Coordinates of C-alpha atoms in Angstrom, one line a residue:
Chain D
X1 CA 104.1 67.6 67.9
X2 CA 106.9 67.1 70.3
X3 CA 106.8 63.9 73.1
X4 CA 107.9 64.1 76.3
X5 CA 108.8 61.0 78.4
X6 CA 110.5 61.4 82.0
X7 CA 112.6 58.7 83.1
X8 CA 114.4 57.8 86.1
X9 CA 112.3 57.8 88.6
X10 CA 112.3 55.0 91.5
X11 CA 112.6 54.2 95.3
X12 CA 115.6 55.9 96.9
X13 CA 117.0 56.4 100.7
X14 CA 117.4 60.0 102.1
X15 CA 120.7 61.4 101.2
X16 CA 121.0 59.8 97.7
X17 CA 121.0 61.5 94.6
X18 CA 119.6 60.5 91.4
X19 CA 119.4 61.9 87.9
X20 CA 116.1 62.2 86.1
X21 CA 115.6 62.4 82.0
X22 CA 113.3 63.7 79.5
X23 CA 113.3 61.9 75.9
X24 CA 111.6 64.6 73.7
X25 CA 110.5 62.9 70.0
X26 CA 109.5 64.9 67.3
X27 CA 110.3 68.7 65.5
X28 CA 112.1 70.8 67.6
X29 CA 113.7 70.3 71.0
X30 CA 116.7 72.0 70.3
X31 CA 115.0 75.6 70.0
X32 CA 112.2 75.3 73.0
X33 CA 113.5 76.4 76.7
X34 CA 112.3 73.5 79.2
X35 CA 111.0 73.5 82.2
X36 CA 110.7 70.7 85.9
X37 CA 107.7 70.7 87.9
X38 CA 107.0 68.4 90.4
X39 CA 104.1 67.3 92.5
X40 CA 104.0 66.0 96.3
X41 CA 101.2 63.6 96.9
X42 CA 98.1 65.4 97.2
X43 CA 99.8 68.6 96.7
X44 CA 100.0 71.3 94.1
X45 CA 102.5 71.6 91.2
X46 CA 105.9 73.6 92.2
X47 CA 108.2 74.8 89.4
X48 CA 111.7 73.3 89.9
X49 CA 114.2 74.4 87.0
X50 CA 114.0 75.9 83.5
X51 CA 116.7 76.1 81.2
X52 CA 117.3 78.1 77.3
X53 CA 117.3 76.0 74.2
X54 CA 120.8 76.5 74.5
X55 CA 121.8 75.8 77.8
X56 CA 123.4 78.6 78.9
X57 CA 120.4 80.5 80.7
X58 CA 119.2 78.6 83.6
X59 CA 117.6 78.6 86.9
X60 CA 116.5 76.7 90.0
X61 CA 114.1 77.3 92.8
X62 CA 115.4 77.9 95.7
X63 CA 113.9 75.3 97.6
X64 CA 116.0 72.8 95.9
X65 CA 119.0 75.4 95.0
X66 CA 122.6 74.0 95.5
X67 CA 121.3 70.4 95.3
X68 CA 119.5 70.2 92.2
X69 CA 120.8 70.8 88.8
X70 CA 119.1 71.2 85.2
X71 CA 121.1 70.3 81.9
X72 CA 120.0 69.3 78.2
X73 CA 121.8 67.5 75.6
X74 CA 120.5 68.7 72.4
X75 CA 122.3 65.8 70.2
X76 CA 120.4 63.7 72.5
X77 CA 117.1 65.4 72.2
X78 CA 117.3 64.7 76.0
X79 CA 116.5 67.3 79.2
X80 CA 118.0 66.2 82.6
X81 CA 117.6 66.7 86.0
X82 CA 120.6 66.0 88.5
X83 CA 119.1 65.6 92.0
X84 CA 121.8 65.3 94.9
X85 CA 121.5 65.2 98.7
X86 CA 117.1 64.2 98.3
X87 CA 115.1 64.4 101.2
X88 CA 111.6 63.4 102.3
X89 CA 109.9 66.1 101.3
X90 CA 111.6 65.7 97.4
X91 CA 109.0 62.9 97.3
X92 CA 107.1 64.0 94.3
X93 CA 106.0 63.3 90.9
X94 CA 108.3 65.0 87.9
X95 CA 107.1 66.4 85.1
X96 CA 109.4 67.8 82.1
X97 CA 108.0 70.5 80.0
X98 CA 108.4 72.1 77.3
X99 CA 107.9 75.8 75.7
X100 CA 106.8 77.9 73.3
X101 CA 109.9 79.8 73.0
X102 CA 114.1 79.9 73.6
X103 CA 114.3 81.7 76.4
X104 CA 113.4 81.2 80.6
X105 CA 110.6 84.1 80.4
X106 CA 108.3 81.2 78.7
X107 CA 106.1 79.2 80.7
X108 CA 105.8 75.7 80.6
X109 CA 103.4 74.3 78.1
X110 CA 104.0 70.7 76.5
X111 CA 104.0 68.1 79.4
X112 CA 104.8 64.6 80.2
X113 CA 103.3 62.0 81.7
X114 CA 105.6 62.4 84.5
X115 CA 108.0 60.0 86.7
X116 CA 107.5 59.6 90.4
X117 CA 110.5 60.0 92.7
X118 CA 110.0 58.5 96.1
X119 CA 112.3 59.2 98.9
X120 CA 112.6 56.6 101.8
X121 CA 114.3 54.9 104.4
Chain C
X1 CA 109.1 86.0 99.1
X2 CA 106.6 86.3 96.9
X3 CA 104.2 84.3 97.0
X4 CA 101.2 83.3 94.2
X5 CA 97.7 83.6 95.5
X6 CA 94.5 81.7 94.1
X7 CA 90.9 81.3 95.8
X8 CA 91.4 77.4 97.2
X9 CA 88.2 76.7 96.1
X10 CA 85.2 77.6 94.0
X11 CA 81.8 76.4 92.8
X12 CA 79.8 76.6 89.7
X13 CA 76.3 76.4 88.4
X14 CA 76.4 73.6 85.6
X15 CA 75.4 76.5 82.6
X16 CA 77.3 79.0 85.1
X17 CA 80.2 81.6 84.4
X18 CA 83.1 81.2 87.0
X19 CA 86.2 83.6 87.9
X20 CA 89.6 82.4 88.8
X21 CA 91.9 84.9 90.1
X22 CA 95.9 84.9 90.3
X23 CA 97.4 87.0 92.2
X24 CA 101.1 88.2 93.6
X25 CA 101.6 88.9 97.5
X26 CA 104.4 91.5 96.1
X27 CA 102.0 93.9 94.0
X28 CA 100.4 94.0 90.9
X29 CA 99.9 91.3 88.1
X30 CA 101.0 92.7 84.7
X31 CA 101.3 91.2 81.3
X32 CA 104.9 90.6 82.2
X33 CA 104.4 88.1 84.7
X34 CA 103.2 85.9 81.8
X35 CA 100.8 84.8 83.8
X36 CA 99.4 81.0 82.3
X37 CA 96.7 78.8 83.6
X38 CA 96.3 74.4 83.8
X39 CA 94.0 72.3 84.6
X40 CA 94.6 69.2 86.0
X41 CA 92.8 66.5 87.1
X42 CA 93.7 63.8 89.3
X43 CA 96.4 61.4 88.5
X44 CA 96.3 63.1 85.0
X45 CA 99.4 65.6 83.9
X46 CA 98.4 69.3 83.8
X47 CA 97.4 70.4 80.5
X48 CA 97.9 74.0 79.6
X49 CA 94.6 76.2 79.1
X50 CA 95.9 79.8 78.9
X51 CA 99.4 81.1 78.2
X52 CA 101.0 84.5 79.0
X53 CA 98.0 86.1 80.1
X54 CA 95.5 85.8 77.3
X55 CA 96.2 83.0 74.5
X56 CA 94.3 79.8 74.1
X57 CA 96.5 77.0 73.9
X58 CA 95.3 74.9 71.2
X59 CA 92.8 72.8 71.0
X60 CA 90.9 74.5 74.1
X61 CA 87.4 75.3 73.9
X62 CA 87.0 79.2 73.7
X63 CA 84.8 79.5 76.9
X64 CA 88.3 79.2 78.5
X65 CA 89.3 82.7 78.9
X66 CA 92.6 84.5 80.0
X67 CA 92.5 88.3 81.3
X68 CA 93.9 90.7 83.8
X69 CA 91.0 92.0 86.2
X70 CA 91.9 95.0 88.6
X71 CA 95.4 93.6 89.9
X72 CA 95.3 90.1 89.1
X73 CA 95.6 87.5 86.5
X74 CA 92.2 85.5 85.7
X75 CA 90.8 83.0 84.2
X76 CA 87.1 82.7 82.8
X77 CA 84.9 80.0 82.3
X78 CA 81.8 80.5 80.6
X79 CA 78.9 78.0 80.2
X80 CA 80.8 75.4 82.8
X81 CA 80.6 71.6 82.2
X82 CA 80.5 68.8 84.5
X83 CA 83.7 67.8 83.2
X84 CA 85.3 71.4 84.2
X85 CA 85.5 69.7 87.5
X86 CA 89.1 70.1 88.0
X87 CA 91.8 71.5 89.9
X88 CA 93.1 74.8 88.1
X89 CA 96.7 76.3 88.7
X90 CA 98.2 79.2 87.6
X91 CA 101.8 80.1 87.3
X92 CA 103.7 83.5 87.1
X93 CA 107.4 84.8 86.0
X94 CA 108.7 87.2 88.5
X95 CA 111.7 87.8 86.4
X96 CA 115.0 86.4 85.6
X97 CA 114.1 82.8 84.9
X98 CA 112.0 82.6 88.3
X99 CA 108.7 81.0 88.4
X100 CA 106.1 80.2 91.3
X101 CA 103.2 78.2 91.0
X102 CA 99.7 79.1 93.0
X103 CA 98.0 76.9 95.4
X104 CA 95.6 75.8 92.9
X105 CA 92.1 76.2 92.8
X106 CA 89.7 73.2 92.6
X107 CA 86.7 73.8 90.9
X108 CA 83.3 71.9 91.6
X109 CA 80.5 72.0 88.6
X110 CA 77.2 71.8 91.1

């Protein structure tokens, strides 16, 4: 059974960046696509990013298109989320995920616990 | 824009059956929208229920149910426990790598 743990999260001013990670342990990360999802305070979840097991198939919603950016390092066993240019409203827990599959047309399954970004002057 | 549609709300007897519904703003929901279901409750990470429509992720009791009724994606519970009291999301593919999450629904056992 595959671990997640997000990393990176912390206090940061409007117009920062910051990159978050996810440290998978176990069987398998190289073959599952992966998945962001965040969560404002008090808010629903909102899908972020998913990329292939691979790296070569991704995509972004476009709420956060052209400022963030999703990338894996499978020798690293380790999913990444580049954040540039955050806002307010990026406030938000972040979750990794993973999949049952390789491909983007999987849905997020395997979660972790989650690292909370907060964005503030 | 599409948008993902759920009831914000719902109750349920203790002992009760209870429908959630998914739906798209754009059209019909069809087993290619791989329509899966969480439930989360607060301060807790979601934990998955129902993937692509209609398979149990493991571990989940089987009065957890996944199925498409009339134009949307739904998800039964049957025999609801106090501790079903949760918030319940659903998500859907609308192709080429894009996903959108619903609104949630959160479900009170009373």
């Amino acid at each position: 059974q595959m671990q997640l743990v997000e990393s990176g999260g912390g206090v940061v001013q409007p117009g920062t960046s910051l990159r978050l990670s996810c440290a998978a342990s176990g069987v398998g990360f190289s073959i599952y696509a992966m998945h962001w999802v965040r969560q404002a305070p008090g808010k629903g979840l909102e899908w972020v990013a998913v990329i292939s097991y691979n790296g070569r198939n991704k995509n972004i919603a476009d709420s956060v298109k052209g400022r963030f950016s999703v990338s894996r390092d499978n020798s690293k066993n380790t999913l990444y989320l580049e954040m540039k240019s955050l806002r307010r409203d990026d406030t938000a827990v972040y979750y990794c995920a993973k999949t049952g599959g390789d491909d983007w047309s999987n849905p997020p399954g395997g979660w972790g616990q989650g690292t909370l970004v907060t964005v503030s002057s | 824009q599409t948008v993902v549609t759920q009831e914000p709300s719902f109750s349920v007897s203790p002992g009760g059956t209870v429908t959630l519904t998914c739906g798209l703003t754009s059209g019909s929901v069809s087993t290619n929208n791989y329509a899966t279901w969480y439930q989360q409750t607060p301060g807790q990470a979601p934990r998955t229920l129902i993937y692509t429509t209609n398979s149990r992720s493991s571990g989940v009791p089987d009065r957890f149910s996944g199925s498409i009724l009339g134009n949307k994606a739904a998800l039964t519970i049957t025999g609801a426990q106090a501790d079903d009291e949760s918030d319940y999301y659903c998500v859907m593919s609308l192709g080429s790598g894009i996903w959108v999450f619903g609104g949630g629904t959160r479900l009170t056992v009373l």
